[in-house]
Amino acid sequence: MNLMRVFKILLYCALILLVATELILRFSFGFCDAVLYQSNDKYEYISQPNQNRHRFGVNIRTNSFCQRSDEPDTNKRIILGLGDSIIYGGNQIDNDSLATSIATDDATQYLNISAGSWSPDNCAGYLSVYGTFNAIGMILVCSSHDAYDSMSNAPVVGVFSNYPDKQYTFAIVELLERYVIPLYIDPLFKDNDLSHDPDQQVVMNNPIPEVAQKSDFFSPGFQQLFDISSTNNIPIVVYLHAERNEIEAGQYNWMGKKIEKLCEEKGIPLVKGLDNGENLSMYRDIIHFNESGQRFLATQLKKIEKEYFPLCPE
């Protein structure tokens, strides 16, 4: 067998392997089908509308209002679920396993208005654009660090790999650029500086013990949401979600206590996850719920609905 024939056989084998890898990455793992984002100067960024993605075994859908929900149903009572990656669920949670989806029933629909690393002022900015959807209640799901987490309007979409605005052409390239090189190659040659990535403090496997303060001033978004609630005569309830270190300590940190104090001063009902059964088995990392945690959060949403939104009977 001459060398040219050997070379051709190896080339054909390499091409077959390349094509097979591309197809497996696409159709078995959902590469080239990532959730896409768009920018907005009122609320920084959000998932693009009308998506139906299947990635890593998870189905992620958005409606025409960029919400991780079905289209708003005018035949149901509407409750707004507001927050960040806690209620958004991340790309690891299927739409049907989200707390807002589980809590939705024949009479009431929960709209999931959220995005990873949003702060309360992102939520307020969104409502200033889209309105309140004739809602009869609003529930802000927040964590202690949200007290000092405010919009910066720094470019995010299309800048960081967690916030793409277009799909990769080839799955193999996406695998290399989004996962292999950043996780395994870059750390060998340089510090993996994620200080400007809005999700850097809550990514899985991050060794930091808690989610840190992000800005120097208390988020104006809390008061903005309270004002929207008052102006539109829509009651609002704050659900304070605990971080893992707070569960271990048995109390909220100083930022969480700031939120508690604000709600007390403003007369806003506050429901504490720490006092209502949140435990470490519900977490997939230092802050995010797993599917069990989402089911637990759904029970809390229904309790809030029954107690604070009397137009929504059980």
PDB file of C-alpha atoms in Angstrom:
ATOM      1  CA  MET A   1       0.000   0.000   0.000  1.00  0.00           C
ATOM      2  CA  ASN A   2       1.579   3.266  -1.067  1.00  0.00           C
ATOM      3  CA  LEU A   3       1.744   6.345   1.107  1.00  0.00           C
ATOM      4  CA  MET A   4      -0.797   8.261  -0.956  1.00  0.00           C
ATOM      5  CA  ARG A   5      -3.407   5.544  -0.457  1.00  0.00           C
ATOM      6  CA  VAL A   6      -2.720   5.488   3.280  1.00  0.00           C
ATOM      7  CA  PHE A   7      -3.052   9.258   3.383  1.00  0.00           C
ATOM      8  CA  LYS A   8      -6.418   9.132   1.577  1.00  0.00           C
ATOM      9  CA  ILE A   9      -7.751   6.463   3.923  1.00  0.00           C
ATOM     10  CA  LEU A  10      -6.680   8.491   6.963  1.00  0.00           C
ATOM     11  CA  LEU A  11      -8.196  11.620   5.455  1.00  0.00           C
ATOM     12  CA  TYR A  12     -11.525   9.875   4.816  1.00  0.00           C
ATOM     13  CA  CYS A  13     -11.543   8.485   8.362  1.00  0.00           C
ATOM     14  CA  ALA A  14     -10.819  11.912   9.780  1.00  0.00           C
ATOM     15  CA  LEU A  15     -13.643  13.460   7.747  1.00  0.00           C
ATOM     16  CA  ILE A  16     -16.079  10.759   8.842  1.00  0.00           C
ATOM     17  CA  LEU A  17     -15.065  11.269  12.471  1.00  0.00           C
ATOM     18  CA  LEU A  18     -15.426  15.045  12.097  1.00  0.00           C
ATOM     19  CA  VAL A  19     -18.890  14.797  10.563  1.00  0.00           C
ATOM     20  CA  ALA A  20     -20.006  12.235  13.152  1.00  0.00           C
ATOM     21  CA  THR A  21     -18.782  14.451  15.989  1.00  0.00           C
ATOM     22  CA  GLU A  22     -20.568  17.460  14.507  1.00  0.00           C
ATOM     23  CA  LEU A  23     -23.848  15.561  14.212  1.00  0.00           C
ATOM     24  CA  ILE A  24     -23.612  14.084  17.702  1.00  0.00           C
ATOM     25  CA  LEU A  25     -22.900  17.499  19.244  1.00  0.00           C
ATOM     26  CA  ARG A  26     -25.861  19.024  17.403  1.00  0.00           C
ATOM     27  CA  PHE A  27     -28.532  16.373  17.740  1.00  0.00           C
ATOM     28  CA  SER A  28     -27.566  14.687  21.014  1.00  0.00           C
ATOM     29  CA  PHE A  29     -26.323  17.677  23.012  1.00  0.00           C
ATOM     30  CA  GLY A  30     -27.974  20.699  21.391  1.00  0.00           C
ATOM     31  CA  PHE A  31     -24.899  22.586  20.269  1.00  0.00           C
ATOM     32  CA  CYS A  32     -25.710  25.401  17.815  1.00  0.00           C
ATOM     33  CA  ASP A  33     -29.064  25.726  19.619  1.00  0.00           C
ATOM     34  CA  ALA A  34     -28.087  28.001  22.506  1.00  0.00           C
ATOM     35  CA  VAL A  35     -30.468  30.475  24.141  1.00  0.00           C
ATOM     36  CA  LEU A  36     -29.885  33.828  22.428  1.00  0.00           C
ATOM     37  CA  TYR A  37     -30.021  37.257  24.062  1.00  0.00           C
ATOM     38  CA  GLN A  38     -30.743  40.824  23.065  1.00  0.00           C
ATOM     39  CA  SER A  39     -29.764  44.169  24.584  1.00  0.00           C
ATOM     40  CA  ASN A  40     -32.052  46.935  25.820  1.00  0.00           C
ATOM     41  CA  ASP A  41     -31.027  50.217  27.437  1.00  0.00           C
ATOM     42  CA  LYS A  42     -33.913  50.004  29.932  1.00  0.00           C
ATOM     43  CA  TYR A  43     -33.066  46.608  31.394  1.00  0.00           C
ATOM     44  CA  GLU A  44     -29.653  45.715  29.891  1.00  0.00           C
ATOM     45  CA  TYR A  45     -30.427  42.325  28.333  1.00  0.00           C
ATOM     46  CA  ILE A  46     -32.930  39.503  28.125  1.00  0.00           C
ATOM     47  CA  SER A  47     -33.530  36.265  26.242  1.00  0.00           C
ATOM     48  CA  GLN A  48     -34.710  36.870  22.706  1.00  0.00           C
ATOM     49  CA  PRO A  49     -38.443  36.291  22.103  1.00  0.00           C
ATOM     50  CA  ASN A  50     -40.115  33.236  20.593  1.00  0.00           C
ATOM     51  CA  GLN A  51     -37.325  30.729  21.175  1.00  0.00           C
ATOM     52  CA  ASN A  52     -37.712  26.982  21.529  1.00  0.00           C
ATOM     53  CA  ARG A  53     -34.279  25.553  22.346  1.00  0.00           C
ATOM     54  CA  HIS A  54     -33.263  21.982  23.136  1.00  0.00           C
ATOM     55  CA  ARG A  55     -29.833  21.853  24.725  1.00  0.00           C
ATOM     56  CA  PHE A  56     -28.170  19.329  27.047  1.00  0.00           C
ATOM     57  CA  GLY A  57     -31.503  17.556  27.429  1.00  0.00           C
ATOM     58  CA  VAL A  58     -33.328  20.702  28.542  1.00  0.00           C
ATOM     59  CA  ASN A  59     -36.117  22.547  26.721  1.00  0.00           C
ATOM     60  CA  ILE A  60     -36.003  26.333  27.058  1.00  0.00           C
ATOM     61  CA  ARG A  61     -38.859  28.395  25.619  1.00  0.00           C
ATOM     62  CA  THR A  62     -39.610  32.103  25.548  1.00  0.00           C
ATOM     63  CA  ASN A  63     -42.808  33.847  24.511  1.00  0.00           C
ATOM     64  CA  SER A  64     -43.233  36.989  22.401  1.00  0.00           C
ATOM     65  CA  PHE A  65     -42.467  39.148  25.467  1.00  0.00           C
ATOM     66  CA  CYS A  66     -39.116  37.402  26.111  1.00  0.00           C
ATOM     67  CA  GLN A  67     -40.546  35.682  29.195  1.00  0.00           C
ATOM     68  CA  ARG A  68     -39.772  32.073  30.076  1.00  0.00           C
ATOM     69  CA  SER A  69     -43.477  31.343  29.988  1.00  0.00           C
ATOM     70  CA  ASP A  70     -46.298  30.587  27.603  1.00  0.00           C
ATOM     71  CA  GLU A  71     -48.035  33.569  26.036  1.00  0.00           C
ATOM     72  CA  PRO A  72     -49.997  35.625  28.608  1.00  0.00           C
ATOM     73  CA  ASP A  73     -53.475  34.122  28.942  1.00  0.00           C
ATOM     74  CA  THR A  74     -56.148  36.816  29.245  1.00  0.00           C
ATOM     75  CA  ASN A  75     -58.583  34.217  30.577  1.00  0.00           C
ATOM     76  CA  LYS A  76     -56.447  33.677  33.667  1.00  0.00           C
ATOM     77  CA  ARG A  77     -55.423  35.830  36.593  1.00  0.00           C
ATOM     78  CA  ILE A  78     -51.842  36.948  36.048  1.00  0.00           C
ATOM     79  CA  ILE A  79     -49.105  37.045  38.682  1.00  0.00           C
ATOM     80  CA  LEU A  80     -45.701  38.439  37.783  1.00  0.00           C
ATOM     81  CA  GLY A  81     -42.718  36.358  38.882  1.00  0.00           C
ATOM     82  CA  LEU A  82     -39.794  38.780  38.929  1.00  0.00           C
ATOM     83  CA  GLY A  83     -36.131  38.086  39.594  1.00  0.00           C
ATOM     84  CA  ASP A  84     -32.789  36.835  38.373  1.00  0.00           C
ATOM     85  CA  SER A  85     -31.302  33.406  37.678  1.00  0.00           C
ATOM     86  CA  ILE A  86     -33.019  31.937  40.760  1.00  0.00           C
ATOM     87  CA  ILE A  87     -36.474  32.152  39.223  1.00  0.00           C
ATOM     88  CA  TYR A  88     -35.164  32.004  35.631  1.00  0.00           C
ATOM     89  CA  GLY A  89     -33.720  28.608  36.487  1.00  0.00           C
ATOM     90  CA  GLY A  90     -30.687  28.785  34.239  1.00  0.00           C
ATOM     91  CA  ASN A  91     -30.063  26.576  31.250  1.00  0.00           C
ATOM     92  CA  GLN A  92     -30.040  23.483  33.477  1.00  0.00           C
ATOM     93  CA  ILE A  93     -33.779  23.619  34.263  1.00  0.00           C
ATOM     94  CA  ASP A  94     -36.469  22.644  31.767  1.00  0.00           C
ATOM     95  CA  ASN A  95     -39.296  25.152  31.247  1.00  0.00           C
ATOM     96  CA  ASP A  96     -41.830  22.691  32.618  1.00  0.00           C
ATOM     97  CA  SER A  97     -39.748  22.285  35.800  1.00  0.00           C
ATOM     98  CA  LEU A  98     -39.626  26.000  36.631  1.00  0.00           C
ATOM     99  CA  ALA A  99     -41.433  27.146  39.769  1.00  0.00           C
ATOM    100  CA  THR A 100     -43.536  29.583  37.726  1.00  0.00           C
ATOM    101  CA  SER A 101     -44.617  26.790  35.376  1.00  0.00           C
ATOM    102  CA  ILE A 102     -45.461  24.425  38.232  1.00  0.00           C
ATOM    103  CA  ALA A 103     -47.433  27.123  40.065  1.00  0.00           C
ATOM    104  CA  THR A 104     -49.491  27.978  36.964  1.00  0.00           C
ATOM    105  CA  ASP A 105     -52.889  26.285  36.997  1.00  0.00           C
ATOM    106  CA  ASP A 106     -56.301  26.522  35.356  1.00  0.00           C
ATOM    107  CA  ALA A 107     -57.110  29.800  37.092  1.00  0.00           C
ATOM    108  CA  THR A 108     -53.758  31.557  37.500  1.00  0.00           C
ATOM    109  CA  GLN A 109     -50.770  32.090  35.260  1.00  0.00           C
ATOM    110  CA  TYR A 110     -47.338  33.042  36.554  1.00  0.00           C
ATOM    111  CA  LEU A 111     -45.271  35.010  34.060  1.00  0.00           C
ATOM    112  CA  ASN A 112     -41.533  34.433  34.433  1.00  0.00           C
ATOM    113  CA  ILE A 113     -39.907  37.856  33.963  1.00  0.00           C
ATOM    114  CA  SER A 114     -36.242  37.304  34.690  1.00  0.00           C
ATOM    115  CA  ALA A 115     -32.724  36.757  33.390  1.00  0.00           C
ATOM    116  CA  GLY A 116     -29.428  35.599  34.812  1.00  0.00           C
ATOM    117  CA  SER A 117     -27.771  38.197  37.061  1.00  0.00           C
ATOM    118  CA  TRP A 118     -30.661  40.624  36.823  1.00  0.00           C
ATOM    119  CA  SER A 119     -31.199  42.979  39.741  1.00  0.00           C
ATOM    120  CA  PRO A 120     -34.511  44.527  40.866  1.00  0.00           C
ATOM    121  CA  ASP A 121     -33.908  47.581  38.670  1.00  0.00           C
ATOM    122  CA  ASN A 122     -33.681  45.320  35.616  1.00  0.00           C
ATOM    123  CA  CYS A 123     -37.145  44.018  36.526  1.00  0.00           C
ATOM    124  CA  ALA A 124     -38.458  47.558  36.988  1.00  0.00           C
ATOM    125  CA  GLY A 125     -36.933  48.580  33.668  1.00  0.00           C
ATOM    126  CA  TYR A 126     -38.645  45.680  31.915  1.00  0.00           C
ATOM    127  CA  LEU A 127     -42.035  46.630  33.369  1.00  0.00           C
ATOM    128  CA  SER A 128     -41.507  50.250  32.273  1.00  0.00           C
ATOM    129  CA  VAL A 129     -41.281  48.955  28.696  1.00  0.00           C
ATOM    130  CA  TYR A 130     -43.892  46.186  28.605  1.00  0.00           C
ATOM    131  CA  GLY A 131     -46.290  47.206  31.356  1.00  0.00           C
ATOM    132  CA  THR A 132     -47.764  44.963  34.046  1.00  0.00           C
ATOM    133  CA  PHE A 133     -49.942  42.634  31.909  1.00  0.00           C
ATOM    134  CA  ASN A 134     -53.067  43.394  33.976  1.00  0.00           C
ATOM    135  CA  ALA A 135     -51.500  41.442  36.821  1.00  0.00           C
ATOM    136  CA  ILE A 136     -53.225  41.098  40.176  1.00  0.00           C
ATOM    137  CA  GLY A 137     -49.973  40.425  42.045  1.00  0.00           C
ATOM    138  CA  MET A 138     -46.201  40.708  41.829  1.00  0.00           C
ATOM    139  CA  ILE A 139     -43.613  38.487  43.534  1.00  0.00           C
ATOM    140  CA  LEU A 140     -39.973  39.564  43.562  1.00  0.00           C
ATOM    141  CA  VAL A 141     -37.672  36.582  44.151  1.00  0.00           C
ATOM    142  CA  CYS A 142     -34.345  38.000  45.312  1.00  0.00           C
ATOM    143  CA  SER A 143     -31.237  37.070  47.285  1.00  0.00           C
ATOM    144  CA  SER A 144     -29.196  39.023  49.801  1.00  0.00           C
ATOM    145  CA  HIS A 145     -26.656  40.222  47.225  1.00  0.00           C
ATOM    146  CA  ASP A 146     -29.458  41.923  45.265  1.00  0.00           C
ATOM    147  CA  ALA A 147     -29.414  44.659  47.891  1.00  0.00           C
ATOM    148  CA  TYR A 148     -26.221  45.946  46.298  1.00  0.00           C
ATOM    149  CA  ASP A 149     -26.673  44.733  42.741  1.00  0.00           C
ATOM    150  CA  SER A 150     -27.618  47.488  40.293  1.00  0.00           C
ATOM    151  CA  MET A 151     -27.567  47.842  36.543  1.00  0.00           C
ATOM    152  CA  SER A 152     -24.277  48.984  35.078  1.00  0.00           C
ATOM    153  CA  ASN A 153     -25.292  48.922  31.385  1.00  0.00           C
ATOM    154  CA  ALA A 154     -21.892  47.452  30.571  1.00  0.00           C
ATOM    155  CA  PRO A 155     -21.941  45.530  27.268  1.00  0.00           C
ATOM    156  CA  VAL A 156     -22.906  41.915  27.866  1.00  0.00           C
ATOM    157  CA  VAL A 157     -24.755  40.479  24.868  1.00  0.00           C
ATOM    158  CA  GLY A 158     -22.369  39.129  22.277  1.00  0.00           C
ATOM    159  CA  VAL A 159     -19.439  39.898  24.589  1.00  0.00           C
ATOM    160  CA  PHE A 160     -19.590  37.025  27.077  1.00  0.00           C
ATOM    161  CA  SER A 161     -20.193  33.453  26.018  1.00  0.00           C
ATOM    162  CA  ASN A 162     -23.110  33.085  28.451  1.00  0.00           C
ATOM    163  CA  TYR A 163     -24.991  35.802  26.519  1.00  0.00           C
ATOM    164  CA  PRO A 164     -24.714  34.982  22.778  1.00  0.00           C
ATOM    165  CA  ASP A 165     -26.734  36.897  20.204  1.00  0.00           C
ATOM    166  CA  LYS A 166     -26.241  34.440  17.356  1.00  0.00           C
ATOM    167  CA  GLN A 167     -25.664  30.733  16.897  1.00  0.00           C
ATOM    168  CA  TYR A 168     -22.350  29.162  16.017  1.00  0.00           C
ATOM    169  CA  THR A 169     -22.144  27.780  12.484  1.00  0.00           C
ATOM    170  CA  PHE A 170     -20.322  24.643  13.617  1.00  0.00           C
ATOM    171  CA  ALA A 171     -20.920  22.685  16.823  1.00  0.00           C
ATOM    172  CA  ILE A 172     -17.276  21.666  17.088  1.00  0.00           C
ATOM    173  CA  VAL A 173     -16.190  25.309  17.040  1.00  0.00           C
ATOM    174  CA  GLU A 174     -18.719  26.116  19.778  1.00  0.00           C
ATOM    175  CA  LEU A 175     -17.435  23.239  21.895  1.00  0.00           C
ATOM    176  CA  LEU A 176     -13.880  24.493  21.578  1.00  0.00           C
ATOM    177  CA  GLU A 177     -14.516  28.231  21.990  1.00  0.00           C
ATOM    178  CA  ARG A 178     -17.148  28.110  24.743  1.00  0.00           C
ATOM    179  CA  TYR A 179     -15.959  25.173  26.812  1.00  0.00           C
ATOM    180  CA  VAL A 180     -12.634  23.513  26.023  1.00  0.00           C
ATOM    181  CA  ILE A 181     -10.440  26.597  25.563  1.00  0.00           C
ATOM    182  CA  PRO A 182     -11.834  28.762  28.443  1.00  0.00           C
ATOM    183  CA  LEU A 183     -11.985  25.890  30.938  1.00  0.00           C
ATOM    184  CA  TYR A 184      -8.899  23.874  30.106  1.00  0.00           C
ATOM    185  CA  ILE A 185      -6.538  25.807  27.849  1.00  0.00           C
ATOM    186  CA  ASP A 186      -6.676  29.448  28.973  1.00  0.00           C
ATOM    187  CA  PRO A 187      -5.959  28.672  32.666  1.00  0.00           C
ATOM    188  CA  LEU A 188      -2.658  27.116  31.620  1.00  0.00           C
ATOM    189  CA  PHE A 189      -1.375  30.335  30.093  1.00  0.00           C
ATOM    190  CA  LYS A 190      -3.147  33.218  31.830  1.00  0.00           C
ATOM    191  CA  ASP A 191      -5.361  34.150  34.725  1.00  0.00           C
ATOM    192  CA  ASN A 192      -8.943  33.385  33.855  1.00  0.00           C
ATOM    193  CA  ASP A 193     -10.224  36.878  34.629  1.00  0.00           C
ATOM    194  CA  LEU A 194     -14.011  36.836  34.821  1.00  0.00           C
ATOM    195  CA  SER A 195     -14.318  40.011  36.859  1.00  0.00           C
ATOM    196  CA  HIS A 196     -16.511  41.698  34.251  1.00  0.00           C
ATOM    197  CA  ASP A 197     -18.737  38.729  33.557  1.00  0.00           C
ATOM    198  CA  PRO A 198     -22.113  39.382  35.264  1.00  0.00           C
ATOM    199  CA  ASP A 199     -22.489  35.697  36.057  1.00  0.00           C
ATOM    200  CA  GLN A 200     -18.946  35.169  37.369  1.00  0.00           C
ATOM    201  CA  GLN A 201     -19.966  35.011  41.028  1.00  0.00           C
ATOM    202  CA  VAL A 202     -22.709  32.439  40.620  1.00  0.00           C
ATOM    203  CA  VAL A 203     -21.313  29.980  38.101  1.00  0.00           C
ATOM    204  CA  MET A 204     -21.199  26.346  39.028  1.00  0.00           C
ATOM    205  CA  ASN A 205     -18.027  25.159  40.785  1.00  0.00           C
ATOM    206  CA  ASN A 206     -16.929  28.676  41.706  1.00  0.00           C
ATOM    207  CA  PRO A 207     -15.004  28.226  44.972  1.00  0.00           C
ATOM    208  CA  ILE A 208     -16.054  31.549  46.534  1.00  0.00           C
ATOM    209  CA  PRO A 209     -17.989  31.007  49.776  1.00  0.00           C
ATOM    210  CA  GLU A 210     -20.768  33.461  49.074  1.00  0.00           C
ATOM    211  CA  VAL A 211     -22.169  35.785  46.432  1.00  0.00           C
ATOM    212  CA  ALA A 212     -20.461  39.102  46.996  1.00  0.00           C
ATOM    213  CA  GLN A 213     -21.557  42.733  46.997  1.00  0.00           C
ATOM    214  CA  LYS A 214     -21.507  44.027  43.432  1.00  0.00           C
ATOM    215  CA  SER A 215     -22.048  47.792  43.724  1.00  0.00           C
ATOM    216  CA  ASP A 216     -21.411  50.561  46.222  1.00  0.00           C
ATOM    217  CA  PHE A 217     -25.014  51.678  46.672  1.00  0.00           C
ATOM    218  CA  PHE A 218     -28.312  50.039  47.559  1.00  0.00           C
ATOM    219  CA  SER A 219     -30.228  48.983  44.476  1.00  0.00           C
ATOM    220  CA  PRO A 220     -32.879  51.553  43.501  1.00  0.00           C
ATOM    221  CA  GLY A 221     -34.854  48.753  41.883  1.00  0.00           C
ATOM    222  CA  PHE A 222     -36.606  47.773  45.099  1.00  0.00           C
ATOM    223  CA  GLN A 223     -38.199  51.204  45.450  1.00  0.00           C
ATOM    224  CA  GLN A 224     -38.906  51.337  41.708  1.00  0.00           C
ATOM    225  CA  LEU A 225     -40.861  48.095  41.952  1.00  0.00           C
ATOM    226  CA  PHE A 226     -42.652  49.305  45.076  1.00  0.00           C
ATOM    227  CA  ASP A 227     -43.641  52.464  43.163  1.00  0.00           C
ATOM    228  CA  ILE A 228     -44.922  50.408  40.206  1.00  0.00           C
ATOM    229  CA  SER A 229     -46.913  48.329  42.677  1.00  0.00           C
ATOM    230  CA  SER A 230     -48.432  51.430  44.281  1.00  0.00           C
ATOM    231  CA  THR A 231     -49.128  53.289  41.039  1.00  0.00           C
ATOM    232  CA  ASN A 232     -50.875  50.319  39.442  1.00  0.00           C
ATOM    233  CA  ASN A 233     -52.566  49.132  42.634  1.00  0.00           C
ATOM    234  CA  ILE A 234     -50.915  45.730  42.345  1.00  0.00           C
ATOM    235  CA  PRO A 235     -49.786  44.190  45.635  1.00  0.00           C
ATOM    236  CA  ILE A 236     -46.154  43.082  45.743  1.00  0.00           C
ATOM    237  CA  VAL A 237     -44.472  40.491  47.955  1.00  0.00           C
ATOM    238  CA  VAL A 238     -40.709  39.984  48.308  1.00  0.00           C
ATOM    239  CA  TYR A 239     -39.431  36.422  48.606  1.00  0.00           C
ATOM    240  CA  LEU A 240     -35.924  36.394  50.098  1.00  0.00           C
ATOM    241  CA  HIS A 241     -34.032  33.348  48.851  1.00  0.00           C
ATOM    242  CA  ALA A 242     -31.127  32.110  50.981  1.00  0.00           C
ATOM    243  CA  GLU A 243     -27.631  31.341  49.712  1.00  0.00           C
ATOM    244  CA  ARG A 244     -25.938  28.125  50.826  1.00  0.00           C
ATOM    245  CA  ASN A 245     -23.702  29.883  53.343  1.00  0.00           C
ATOM    246  CA  GLU A 246     -26.774  31.564  54.884  1.00  0.00           C
ATOM    247  CA  ILE A 247     -28.461  28.196  55.348  1.00  0.00           C
ATOM    248  CA  GLU A 248     -25.302  26.901  57.004  1.00  0.00           C
ATOM    249  CA  ALA A 249     -25.165  29.999  59.237  1.00  0.00           C
ATOM    250  CA  GLY A 250     -28.889  29.890  59.991  1.00  0.00           C
ATOM    251  CA  GLN A 251     -29.325  33.567  59.183  1.00  0.00           C
ATOM    252  CA  TYR A 252     -29.175  36.069  56.334  1.00  0.00           C
ATOM    253  CA  ASN A 253     -26.016  38.110  55.879  1.00  0.00           C
ATOM    254  CA  TRP A 254     -25.847  41.869  56.351  1.00  0.00           C
ATOM    255  CA  MET A 255     -27.173  42.536  52.843  1.00  0.00           C
ATOM    256  CA  GLY A 256     -30.174  40.290  53.415  1.00  0.00           C
ATOM    257  CA  LYS A 257     -30.870  42.103  56.663  1.00  0.00           C
ATOM    258  CA  LYS A 258     -30.852  45.374  54.726  1.00  0.00           C
ATOM    259  CA  ILE A 259     -33.617  43.999  52.507  1.00  0.00           C
ATOM    260  CA  GLU A 260     -35.536  42.853  55.575  1.00  0.00           C
ATOM    261  CA  LYS A 261     -35.269  46.315  57.100  1.00  0.00           C
ATOM    262  CA  LEU A 262     -36.363  48.048  53.897  1.00  0.00           C
ATOM    263  CA  CYS A 263     -39.462  45.877  53.560  1.00  0.00           C
ATOM    264  CA  GLU A 264     -40.351  46.474  57.184  1.00  0.00           C
ATOM    265  CA  GLU A 265     -39.989  50.241  56.771  1.00  0.00           C
ATOM    266  CA  LYS A 266     -42.038  50.297  53.562  1.00  0.00           C
ATOM    267  CA  GLY A 267     -44.711  47.908  54.787  1.00  0.00           C
ATOM    268  CA  ILE A 268     -43.935  45.367  52.056  1.00  0.00           C
ATOM    269  CA  PRO A 269     -44.659  41.718  52.901  1.00  0.00           C
ATOM    270  CA  LEU A 270     -41.453  39.683  53.081  1.00  0.00           C
ATOM    271  CA  VAL A 271     -41.369  35.889  52.926  1.00  0.00           C
ATOM    272  CA  LYS A 272     -38.084  34.331  54.035  1.00  0.00           C
ATOM    273  CA  GLY A 273     -37.023  31.140  52.353  1.00  0.00           C
ATOM    274  CA  LEU A 274     -34.703  30.485  55.275  1.00  0.00           C
ATOM    275  CA  ASP A 275     -37.676  30.343  57.637  1.00  0.00           C
ATOM    276  CA  ASN A 276     -39.856  28.263  55.339  1.00  0.00           C
ATOM    277  CA  GLY A 277     -37.817  25.167  54.677  1.00  0.00           C
ATOM    278  CA  GLU A 278     -35.053  25.950  52.193  1.00  0.00           C
ATOM    279  CA  ASN A 279     -32.285  23.392  52.702  1.00  0.00           C
ATOM    280  CA  LEU A 280     -29.048  22.318  51.040  1.00  0.00           C
ATOM    281  CA  SER A 281     -30.636  19.395  49.180  1.00  0.00           C
ATOM    282  CA  MET A 282     -32.461  21.949  47.005  1.00  0.00           C
ATOM    283  CA  TYR A 283     -29.290  23.518  45.563  1.00  0.00           C
ATOM    284  CA  ARG A 284     -27.135  22.668  42.564  1.00  0.00           C
ATOM    285  CA  ASP A 285     -24.401  25.194  43.506  1.00  0.00           C
ATOM    286  CA  ILE A 286     -23.878  28.009  46.004  1.00  0.00           C
ATOM    287  CA  ILE A 287     -27.117  29.782  45.145  1.00  0.00           C
ATOM    288  CA  HIS A 288     -29.227  28.154  42.405  1.00  0.00           C
ATOM    289  CA  PHE A 289     -32.116  25.760  42.958  1.00  0.00           C
ATOM    290  CA  ASN A 290     -32.131  22.312  41.392  1.00  0.00           C
ATOM    291  CA  GLU A 291     -35.434  20.804  40.235  1.00  0.00           C
ATOM    292  CA  SER A 292     -36.347  19.924  43.816  1.00  0.00           C
ATOM    293  CA  GLY A 293     -35.719  23.531  44.800  1.00  0.00           C
ATOM    294  CA  GLN A 294     -37.896  24.784  41.959  1.00  0.00           C
ATOM    295  CA  ARG A 295     -40.733  22.566  43.183  1.00  0.00           C
ATOM    296  CA  PHE A 296     -40.260  23.969  46.671  1.00  0.00           C
ATOM    297  CA  LEU A 297     -40.302  27.526  45.325  1.00  0.00           C
ATOM    298  CA  ALA A 298     -43.561  26.735  43.511  1.00  0.00           C
ATOM    299  CA  THR A 299     -45.180  25.801  46.840  1.00  0.00           C
ATOM    300  CA  GLN A 300     -44.018  29.122  48.270  1.00  0.00           C
ATOM    301  CA  LEU A 301     -45.485  31.019  45.314  1.00  0.00           C
ATOM    302  CA  LYS A 302     -48.837  29.309  45.865  1.00  0.00           C
ATOM    303  CA  LYS A 303     -48.761  30.132  49.584  1.00  0.00           C
ATOM    304  CA  ILE A 304     -48.062  33.768  48.768  1.00  0.00           C
ATOM    305  CA  GLU A 305     -50.859  33.732  46.207  1.00  0.00           C
ATOM    306  CA  LYS A 306     -53.343  32.414  48.747  1.00  0.00           C
ATOM    307  CA  GLU A 307     -52.320  34.756  51.576  1.00  0.00           C
ATOM    308  CA  TYR A 308     -51.594  38.036  49.815  1.00  0.00           C
ATOM    309  CA  PHE A 309     -53.624  38.026  46.574  1.00  0.00           C
ATOM    310  CA  PRO A 310     -57.174  37.354  47.793  1.00  0.00           C
ATOM    311  CA  LEU A 311     -58.567  37.498  44.258  1.00  0.00           C
ATOM    312  CA  CYS A 312     -56.688  34.239  43.652  1.00  0.00           C
ATOM    313  CA  PRO A 313     -58.357  31.517  45.676  1.00  0.00           C
ATOM    314  CA  GLU A 314     -56.637  28.192  46.001  1.00  0.00           C
TER     315      GLU A 314
END
